[in-house]
Amino acid sequence: MTRDSRSRGSTTLVFGIGFAVFASIAFFLANAGINPISNHRFRGINPDQAPGIGILVLFFFSAVAAVVFYEDKPPAGSSAARAQQTADPHGVKRKHPPTAFVRNPWPRVFAVGPVWAVCGVIAAFIWHAFAMDTGNPGTVWGDLTASPLPAIALLFGLWATVNFSLTLGAIADAFHRTLWAVFLIVSVLIAILAITIGVMASNILTMSPPTGLAETAVCLIITTAALIPARLFAVARARVTNRIDAAHETRLQSLLTALAPGENLMLHFADRENPAGQILAATNQRLLLAAPASTGTGPTRPGQIRILDQAHPGQLRGASTAFRPAGHTTSAHFRDRPDMELVGGDPSEADKFAEALTSLAATGRLPQEEDT
């Protein structure tokens, strides 16, 4: 076992324990009759509600399991971000999915559900030992320590909820580049369903153990069956985007080989989804608009590039972006000559490029240089 895999496994366990602890805090507050979110300070709450509140919180955290895979990207302007910029001065960074979901191995992904579920079941046993209300016999909560069926029902329910969250996370990852609206809708759906599942899951405690076990077992089978193709689809989409990014890097290398001796690339923008598209770039000697003239002799070997237009840096007035019928357009504005325009590309990246180019025109420096 590698150090990286051990680290990922320990992270899963830490999150599982942490979420169980948070749920336990909610349970013990309610079990003590304390309601800290009431308008009246420490207004009493019925301890009979403690088991349902604890289970609600547990299932809520399980329903947002995909957040465990969110990438921790350094904030813009931070020292870590500057270090990345120094290591890659041309800003050629692979646009990975918003989570590390598709880059983790199958065992890592499928371990989250059972690990978190076990942590939750252990927490439920601890709650039952201290509960003011130990439940009615013949229910999941009432028979928790009298039969294995209630514990298995809770285990399957929490596991199924995690799988469902990861399934939605995989779908969100698959569309984060090409269909941003789908990614946004699914992400919001995860949050809504997390609350809904948490509220509905509290009813499991009042079911009979066989009924609870049957329902959660069916949910586990369905969500596991859905998670497998969802992850395969997300992985396939990630491979496509990786090829797109590799083609963009090759196009940029073609531009670098076309620069004159002593000419350094400072800033560039292009439509990553279209490897044959144009590049709008700023160097220490000129502003230029270029396009590939050939694709090279291999997928990772630079080809020829053609300079379509160029201007002196002293002519630059700034840059802007706008939505037009032809597509999202990025424009570089000059004195005494027409604008350079590039149609396409990620709108948020275009806005950042235009802001940096405007800063370059006004101060002669890029924004990250002004922060140092």
mmCIF file of N, CA and C in Angstrom, residues 82 92 107 214 349 354:
data_model
loop_
_atom_site.group_PDB
_atom_site.id
_atom_site.type_symbol
_atom_site.label_atom_id
_atom_site.label_comp_id
_atom_site.label_asym_id
_atom_site.label_seq_id
_atom_site.Cartn_x
_atom_site.Cartn_y
_atom_site.Cartn_z
ATOM 1 N N ARG A 82 0.681 32.022 -6.247
ATOM 2 C CA ARG A 82 1.839 32.618 -6.908
ATOM 3 C C ARG A 82 2.890 31.564 -7.207
ATOM 4 N N VAL A 92 -0.704 27.609 -18.182
ATOM 5 C CA VAL A 92 -1.252 26.423 -18.828
ATOM 6 C C VAL A 92 -1.530 25.384 -17.749
ATOM 7 N N PRO A 107 -11.548 1.404 -5.053
ATOM 8 C CA PRO A 107 -11.629 1.123 -3.609
ATOM 9 C C PRO A 107 -11.819 2.379 -2.768
ATOM 10 N N ALA A 214 -35.440 -4.067 4.909
ATOM 11 C CA ALA A 214 -35.842 -4.319 3.524
ATOM 12 C C ALA A 214 -35.743 -3.048 2.682
ATOM 13 N N GLU A 349 -12.783 32.645 -17.644
ATOM 14 C CA GLU A 349 -11.373 32.816 -17.995
ATOM 15 C C GLU A 349 -11.186 34.055 -18.863
ATOM 16 N N ALA A 354 -9.200 39.566 -19.673
ATOM 17 C CA ALA A 354 -9.466 40.974 -19.989
ATOM 18 C C ALA A 354 -9.046 41.879 -18.840
#
